[in-house]
mmCIF file of C-alpha atoms in Angstrom:
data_model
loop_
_atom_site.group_PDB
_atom_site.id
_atom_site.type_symbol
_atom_site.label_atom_id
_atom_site.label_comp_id
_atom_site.label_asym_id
_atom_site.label_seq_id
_atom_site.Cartn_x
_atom_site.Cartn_y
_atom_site.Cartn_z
ATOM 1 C CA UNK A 1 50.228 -2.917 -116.452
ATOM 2 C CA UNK A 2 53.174 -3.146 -119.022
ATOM 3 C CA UNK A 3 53.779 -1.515 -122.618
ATOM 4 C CA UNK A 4 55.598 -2.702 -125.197
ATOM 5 C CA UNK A 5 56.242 -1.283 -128.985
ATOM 6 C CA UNK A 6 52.159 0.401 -129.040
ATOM 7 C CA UNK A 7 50.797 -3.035 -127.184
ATOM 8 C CA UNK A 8 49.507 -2.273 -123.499
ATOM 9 C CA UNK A 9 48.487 -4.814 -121.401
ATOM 10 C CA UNK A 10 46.991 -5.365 -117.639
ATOM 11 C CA UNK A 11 45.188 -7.725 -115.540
ATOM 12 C CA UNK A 12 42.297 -8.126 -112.740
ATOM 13 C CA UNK A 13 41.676 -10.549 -109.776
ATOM 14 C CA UNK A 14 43.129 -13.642 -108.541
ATOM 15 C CA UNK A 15 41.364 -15.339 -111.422
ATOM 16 C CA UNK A 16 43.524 -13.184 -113.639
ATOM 17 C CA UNK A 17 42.149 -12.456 -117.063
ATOM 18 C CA UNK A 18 44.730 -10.882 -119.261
ATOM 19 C CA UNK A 19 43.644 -8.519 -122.012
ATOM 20 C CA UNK A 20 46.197 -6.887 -124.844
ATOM 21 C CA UNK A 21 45.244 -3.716 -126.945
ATOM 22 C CA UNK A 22 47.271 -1.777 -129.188
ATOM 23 C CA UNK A 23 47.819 0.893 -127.780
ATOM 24 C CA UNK A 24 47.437 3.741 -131.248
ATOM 25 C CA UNK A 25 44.065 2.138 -131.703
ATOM 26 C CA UNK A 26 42.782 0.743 -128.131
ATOM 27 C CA UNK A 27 41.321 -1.921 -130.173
ATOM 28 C CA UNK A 28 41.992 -5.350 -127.979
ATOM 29 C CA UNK A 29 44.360 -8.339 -130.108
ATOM 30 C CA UNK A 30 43.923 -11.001 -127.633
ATOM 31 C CA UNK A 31 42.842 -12.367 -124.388
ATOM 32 C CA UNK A 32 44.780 -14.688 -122.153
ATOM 33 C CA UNK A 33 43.038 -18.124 -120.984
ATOM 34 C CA UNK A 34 41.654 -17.051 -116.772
ATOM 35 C CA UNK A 35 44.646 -18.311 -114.470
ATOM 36 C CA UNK A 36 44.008 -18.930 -110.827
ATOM 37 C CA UNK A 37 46.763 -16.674 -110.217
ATOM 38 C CA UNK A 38 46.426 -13.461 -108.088
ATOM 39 C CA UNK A 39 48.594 -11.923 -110.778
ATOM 40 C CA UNK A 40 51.229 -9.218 -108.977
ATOM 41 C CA UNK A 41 53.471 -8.424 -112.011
ATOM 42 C CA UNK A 42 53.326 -8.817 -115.577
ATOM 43 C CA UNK A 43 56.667 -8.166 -118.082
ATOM 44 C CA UNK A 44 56.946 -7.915 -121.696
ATOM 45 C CA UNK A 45 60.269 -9.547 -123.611
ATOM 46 C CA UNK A 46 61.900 -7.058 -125.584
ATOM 47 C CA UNK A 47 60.301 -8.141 -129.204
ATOM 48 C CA UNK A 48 57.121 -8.218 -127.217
ATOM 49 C CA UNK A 49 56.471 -11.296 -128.596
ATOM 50 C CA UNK A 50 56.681 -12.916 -125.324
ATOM 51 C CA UNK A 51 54.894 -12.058 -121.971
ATOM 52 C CA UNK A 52 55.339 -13.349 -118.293
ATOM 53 C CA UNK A 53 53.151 -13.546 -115.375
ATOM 54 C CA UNK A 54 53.907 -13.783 -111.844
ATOM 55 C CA UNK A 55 51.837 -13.612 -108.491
ATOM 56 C CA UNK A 56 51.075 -15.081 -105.673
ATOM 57 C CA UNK A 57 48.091 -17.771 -105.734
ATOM 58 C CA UNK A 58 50.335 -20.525 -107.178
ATOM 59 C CA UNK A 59 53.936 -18.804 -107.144
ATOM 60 C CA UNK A 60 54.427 -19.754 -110.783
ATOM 61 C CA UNK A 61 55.780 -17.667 -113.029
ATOM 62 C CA UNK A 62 54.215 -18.376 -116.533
ATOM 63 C CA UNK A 63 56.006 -17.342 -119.812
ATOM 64 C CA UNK A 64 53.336 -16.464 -123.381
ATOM 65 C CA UNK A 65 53.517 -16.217 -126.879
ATOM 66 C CA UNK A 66 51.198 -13.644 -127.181
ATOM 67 C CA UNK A 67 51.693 -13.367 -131.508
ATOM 68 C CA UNK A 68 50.982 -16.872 -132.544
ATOM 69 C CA UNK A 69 50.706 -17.638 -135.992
ATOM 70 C CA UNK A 70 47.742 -16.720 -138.003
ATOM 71 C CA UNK A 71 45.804 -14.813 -135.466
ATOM 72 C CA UNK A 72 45.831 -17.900 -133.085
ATOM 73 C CA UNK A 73 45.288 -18.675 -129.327
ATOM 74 C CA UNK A 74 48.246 -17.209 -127.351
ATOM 75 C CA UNK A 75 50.530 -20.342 -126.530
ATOM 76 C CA UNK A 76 51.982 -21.336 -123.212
ATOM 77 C CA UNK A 77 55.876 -21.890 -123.400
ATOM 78 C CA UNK A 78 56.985 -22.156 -119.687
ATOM 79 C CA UNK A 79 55.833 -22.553 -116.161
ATOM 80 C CA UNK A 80 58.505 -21.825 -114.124
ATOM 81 C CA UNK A 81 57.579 -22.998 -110.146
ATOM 82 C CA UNK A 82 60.179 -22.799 -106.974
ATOM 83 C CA UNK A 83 59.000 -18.785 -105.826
ATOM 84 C CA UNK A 84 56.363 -17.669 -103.528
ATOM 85 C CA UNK A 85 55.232 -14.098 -103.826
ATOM 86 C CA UNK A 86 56.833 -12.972 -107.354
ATOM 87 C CA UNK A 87 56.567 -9.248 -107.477
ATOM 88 C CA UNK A 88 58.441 -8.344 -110.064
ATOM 89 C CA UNK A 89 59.817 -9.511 -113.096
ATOM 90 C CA UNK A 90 62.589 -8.618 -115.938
ATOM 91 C CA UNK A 91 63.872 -9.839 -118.970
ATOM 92 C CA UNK A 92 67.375 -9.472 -119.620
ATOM 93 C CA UNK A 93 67.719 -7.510 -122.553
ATOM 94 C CA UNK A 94 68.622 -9.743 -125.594
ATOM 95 C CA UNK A 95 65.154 -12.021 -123.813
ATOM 96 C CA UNK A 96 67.290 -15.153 -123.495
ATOM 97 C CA UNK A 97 66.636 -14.908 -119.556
ATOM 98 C CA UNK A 98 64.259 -14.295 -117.132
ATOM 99 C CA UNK A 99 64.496 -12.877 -113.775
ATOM 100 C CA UNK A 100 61.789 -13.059 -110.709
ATOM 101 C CA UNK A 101 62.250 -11.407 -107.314
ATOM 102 C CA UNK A 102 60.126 -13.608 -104.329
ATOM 103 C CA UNK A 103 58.643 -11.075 -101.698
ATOM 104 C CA UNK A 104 58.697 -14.268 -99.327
ATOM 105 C CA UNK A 105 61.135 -16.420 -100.573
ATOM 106 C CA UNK A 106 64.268 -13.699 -100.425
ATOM 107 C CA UNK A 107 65.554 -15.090 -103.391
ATOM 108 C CA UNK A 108 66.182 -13.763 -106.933
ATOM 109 C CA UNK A 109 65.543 -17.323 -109.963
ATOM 110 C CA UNK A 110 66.427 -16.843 -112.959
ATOM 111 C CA UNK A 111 65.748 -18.966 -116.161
ATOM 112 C CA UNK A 112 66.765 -19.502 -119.770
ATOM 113 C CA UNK A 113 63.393 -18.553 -121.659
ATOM 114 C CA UNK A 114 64.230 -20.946 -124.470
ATOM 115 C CA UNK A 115 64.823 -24.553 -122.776
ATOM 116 C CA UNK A 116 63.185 -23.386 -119.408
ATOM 117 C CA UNK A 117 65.764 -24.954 -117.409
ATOM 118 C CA UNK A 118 66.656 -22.827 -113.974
ATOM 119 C CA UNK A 119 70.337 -20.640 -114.089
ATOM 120 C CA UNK A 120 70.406 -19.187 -111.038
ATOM 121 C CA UNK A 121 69.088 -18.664 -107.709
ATOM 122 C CA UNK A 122 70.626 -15.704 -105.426
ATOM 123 C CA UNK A 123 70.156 -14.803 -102.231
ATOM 124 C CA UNK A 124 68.515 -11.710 -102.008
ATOM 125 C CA UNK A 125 67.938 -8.567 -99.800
ATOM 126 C CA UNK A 126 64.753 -10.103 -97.322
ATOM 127 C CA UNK A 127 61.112 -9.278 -99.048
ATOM 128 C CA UNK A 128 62.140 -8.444 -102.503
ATOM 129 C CA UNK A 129 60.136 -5.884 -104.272
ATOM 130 C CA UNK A 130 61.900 -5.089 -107.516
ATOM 131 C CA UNK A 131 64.484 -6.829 -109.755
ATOM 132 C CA UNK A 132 66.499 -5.244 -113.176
ATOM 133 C CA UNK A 133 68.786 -6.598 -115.640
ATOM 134 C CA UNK A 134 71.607 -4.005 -116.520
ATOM 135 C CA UNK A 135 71.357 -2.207 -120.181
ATOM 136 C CA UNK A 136 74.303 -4.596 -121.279
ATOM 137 C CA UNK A 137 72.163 -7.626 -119.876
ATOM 138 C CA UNK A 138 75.683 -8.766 -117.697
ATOM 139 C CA UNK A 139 74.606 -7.348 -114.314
ATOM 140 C CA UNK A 140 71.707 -8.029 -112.202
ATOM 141 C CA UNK A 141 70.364 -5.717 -109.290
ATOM 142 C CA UNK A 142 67.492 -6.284 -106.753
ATOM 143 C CA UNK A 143 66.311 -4.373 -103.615
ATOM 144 C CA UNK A 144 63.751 -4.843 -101.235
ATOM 145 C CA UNK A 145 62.531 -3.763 -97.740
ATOM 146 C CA UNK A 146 66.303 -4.318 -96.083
ATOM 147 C CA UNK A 147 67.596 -0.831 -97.507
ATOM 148 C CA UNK A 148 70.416 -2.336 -99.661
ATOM 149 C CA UNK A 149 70.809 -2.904 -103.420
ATOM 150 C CA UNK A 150 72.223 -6.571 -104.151
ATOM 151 C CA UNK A 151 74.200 -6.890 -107.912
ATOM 152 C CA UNK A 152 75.381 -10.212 -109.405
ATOM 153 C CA UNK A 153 77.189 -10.897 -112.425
ATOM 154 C CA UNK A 154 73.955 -12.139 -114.167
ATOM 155 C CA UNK A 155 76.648 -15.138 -116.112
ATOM 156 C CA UNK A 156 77.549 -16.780 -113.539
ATOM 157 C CA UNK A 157 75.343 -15.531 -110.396
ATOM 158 C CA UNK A 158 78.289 -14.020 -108.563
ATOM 159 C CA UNK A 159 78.515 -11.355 -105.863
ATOM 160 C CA UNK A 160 79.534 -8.022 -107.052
ATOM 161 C CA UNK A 161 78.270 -5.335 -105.574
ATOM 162 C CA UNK A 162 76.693 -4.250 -102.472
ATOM 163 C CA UNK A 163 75.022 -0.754 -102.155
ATOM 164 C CA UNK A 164 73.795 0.855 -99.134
ATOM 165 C CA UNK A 165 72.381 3.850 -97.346
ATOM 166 C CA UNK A 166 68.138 3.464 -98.103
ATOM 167 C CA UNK A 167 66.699 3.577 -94.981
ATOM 168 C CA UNK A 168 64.997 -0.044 -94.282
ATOM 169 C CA UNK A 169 61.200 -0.683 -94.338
ATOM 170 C CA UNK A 170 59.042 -1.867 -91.834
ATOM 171 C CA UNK A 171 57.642 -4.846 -92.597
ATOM 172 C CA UNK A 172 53.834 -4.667 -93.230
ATOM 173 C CA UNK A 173 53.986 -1.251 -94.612
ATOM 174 C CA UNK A 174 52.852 -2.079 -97.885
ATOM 175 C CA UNK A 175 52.285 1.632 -98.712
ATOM 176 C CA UNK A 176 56.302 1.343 -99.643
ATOM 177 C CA UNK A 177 57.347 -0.297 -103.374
ATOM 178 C CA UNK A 178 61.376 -0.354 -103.297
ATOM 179 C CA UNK A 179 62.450 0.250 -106.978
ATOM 180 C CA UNK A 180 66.073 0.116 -109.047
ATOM 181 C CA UNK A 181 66.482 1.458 -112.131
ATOM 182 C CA UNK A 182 70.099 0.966 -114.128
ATOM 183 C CA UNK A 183 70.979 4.407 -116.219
ATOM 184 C CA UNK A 184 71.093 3.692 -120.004
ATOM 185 C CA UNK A 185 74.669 3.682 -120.388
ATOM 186 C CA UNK A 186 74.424 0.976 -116.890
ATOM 187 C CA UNK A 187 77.106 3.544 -115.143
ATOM 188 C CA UNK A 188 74.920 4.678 -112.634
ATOM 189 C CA UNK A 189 72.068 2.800 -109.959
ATOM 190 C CA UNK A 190 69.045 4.760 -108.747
ATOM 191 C CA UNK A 191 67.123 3.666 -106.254
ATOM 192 C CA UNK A 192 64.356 4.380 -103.139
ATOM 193 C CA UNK A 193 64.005 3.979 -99.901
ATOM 194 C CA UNK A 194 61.017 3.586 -97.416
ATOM 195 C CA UNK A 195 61.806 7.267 -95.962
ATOM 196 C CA UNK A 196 61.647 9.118 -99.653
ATOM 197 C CA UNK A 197 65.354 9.044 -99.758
ATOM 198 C CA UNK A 198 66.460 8.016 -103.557
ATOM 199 C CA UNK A 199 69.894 7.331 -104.050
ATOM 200 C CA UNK A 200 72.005 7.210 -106.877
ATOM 201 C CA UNK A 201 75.222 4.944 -106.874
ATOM 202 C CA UNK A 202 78.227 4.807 -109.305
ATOM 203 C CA UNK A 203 77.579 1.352 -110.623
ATOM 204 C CA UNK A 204 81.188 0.560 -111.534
ATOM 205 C CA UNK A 205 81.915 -2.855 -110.697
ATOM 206 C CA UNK A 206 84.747 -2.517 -107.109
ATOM 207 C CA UNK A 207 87.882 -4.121 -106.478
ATOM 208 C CA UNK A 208 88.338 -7.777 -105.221
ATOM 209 C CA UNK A 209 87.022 -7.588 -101.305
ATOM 210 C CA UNK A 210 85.356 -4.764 -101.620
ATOM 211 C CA UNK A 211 81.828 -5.461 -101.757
ATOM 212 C CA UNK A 212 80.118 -1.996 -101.339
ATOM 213 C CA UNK A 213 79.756 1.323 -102.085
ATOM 214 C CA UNK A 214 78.753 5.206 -101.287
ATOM 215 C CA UNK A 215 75.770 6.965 -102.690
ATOM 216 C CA UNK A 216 76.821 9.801 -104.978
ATOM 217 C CA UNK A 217 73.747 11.477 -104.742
ATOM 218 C CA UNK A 218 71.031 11.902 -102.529
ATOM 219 C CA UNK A 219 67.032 13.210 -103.406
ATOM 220 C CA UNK A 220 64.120 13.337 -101.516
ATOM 221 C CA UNK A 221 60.313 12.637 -102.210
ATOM 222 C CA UNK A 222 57.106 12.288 -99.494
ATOM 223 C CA UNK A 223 55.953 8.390 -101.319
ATOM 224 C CA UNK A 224 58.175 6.989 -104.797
ATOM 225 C CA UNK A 225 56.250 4.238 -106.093
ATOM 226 C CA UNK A 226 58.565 3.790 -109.402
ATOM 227 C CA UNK A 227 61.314 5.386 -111.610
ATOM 228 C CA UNK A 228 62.854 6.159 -114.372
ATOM 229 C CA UNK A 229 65.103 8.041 -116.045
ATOM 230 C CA UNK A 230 65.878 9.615 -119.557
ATOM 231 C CA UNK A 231 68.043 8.283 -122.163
ATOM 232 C CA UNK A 232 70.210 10.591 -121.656
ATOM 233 C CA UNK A 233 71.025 10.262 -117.854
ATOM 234 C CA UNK A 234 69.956 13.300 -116.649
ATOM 235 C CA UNK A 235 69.492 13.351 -113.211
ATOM 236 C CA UNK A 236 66.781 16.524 -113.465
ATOM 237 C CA UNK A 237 64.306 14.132 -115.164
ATOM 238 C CA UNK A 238 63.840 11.492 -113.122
ATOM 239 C CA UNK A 239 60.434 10.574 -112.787
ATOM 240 C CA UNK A 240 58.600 9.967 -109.653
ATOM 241 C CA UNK A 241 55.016 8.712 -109.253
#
């Protein structure tokens, strides 16, 4: 389930039907065509005019209109193809690009929304479960079952950060979601690992050959299935579900 600007949205079964309400009224604007698509993740654009889908029947990733003109059918822009499991999915902030993480394929893809052509595809921590765009939309960070947090510069798909210290996951324990979250200011990384550790980095881009960093802080929960955390930063409020 996503939310975007009072629209909610969510999804059932691997033939997926996707239903959006607003969310002040609960009254339901529109209904996606059934995909054969055991649908995993689903991600507003920021306008919400635009909505992907990604799973795993098919591995596509499949990019909507959902506010056509004149109270129209919701119009397929993009299929994007090349993943296997996509389990999560961001837009980078100003929604020129998307970003998938592939629980099977180790690999982060990303594309340019507009002309659908493919940007980038990074090598990724092994069985990906969660990938972010930085506030800024210049930094991209992804984590998965291998305890580490991978960031590229999200222009050119370069190396520049490693993070470590989450404790790695056992493979098959699907109990465990790893999450990252960016702060809003994109100074600082938070993120879980499969013991209930979360750690929060100093996201500051490091000197030439030196690919990783330190936790600053360390907290501890029984089960962290997402985050987030308040405008402001502080670190009292993150949330944990």
């Amino acid at each position: 389930v996503d939310y975007a600007e009072g629209v909610i949205k969510t999804e059932q079964g691997l033939f997926a039907e996707v239903r959006i309400w607003e969310a002040a009224t609960g009254q339901e604007v529109l209904c996606l065509p059934v995909i054969r698509q055991g649908i995993l993740c689903l991600c507003f654009g920021p306008d919400a005019r635009l909505l992907a889908s990604g799973g795993s029947e098919d591995g596509a990733i499949r990019v909507w209109n959902v506010v056509p003109p004149s109270g129209g059918q919701a119009v397929p822009l993009h299929s994007f193809s090349g993943c296997r499991t996509v389990v999560s999915l961001a837009f980078s902030p100003d929604g020129t690009k998307l970003a998938a993480a592939d629980f099977e394929g180790d690999h982060v893809r990303v594309w340019d929304v507009e002309t659908g052509r493919p940007c980038h595809t990074l090598p990724s921590p092994s069985h990906l479960t969660c990938v972010t765009f930085s506030p800024t939309g210049n930094r991209l960070a992804a984590t998965g079952y291998e305890g580490t947090v991978r960031l590229w510069d999200a222009a050119t798909g370069q190396d520049s950060l490693t993070l470590h210290g989450l404790t790695v996951a056992r493979f098959g324990d699907y109990a465990f979601t790893g999450r990252v979250v960016f702060s809003s200011d994109g100074t600082r990384i938070i993120s879980n690992g499969w013991d209930g550790t979360i750690n929060v980095w100093d996201a500051s881009p490091l000197p030439p050959r030196q690919g990783s960093a330190s936790a600053l802080k360390h907290f501890y929960s029984t089960l962290t299935v997402t985050l987030a955390v308040s405008e402001l930063f502080d670190i009292s409020v993150i949330v944990i579900f």
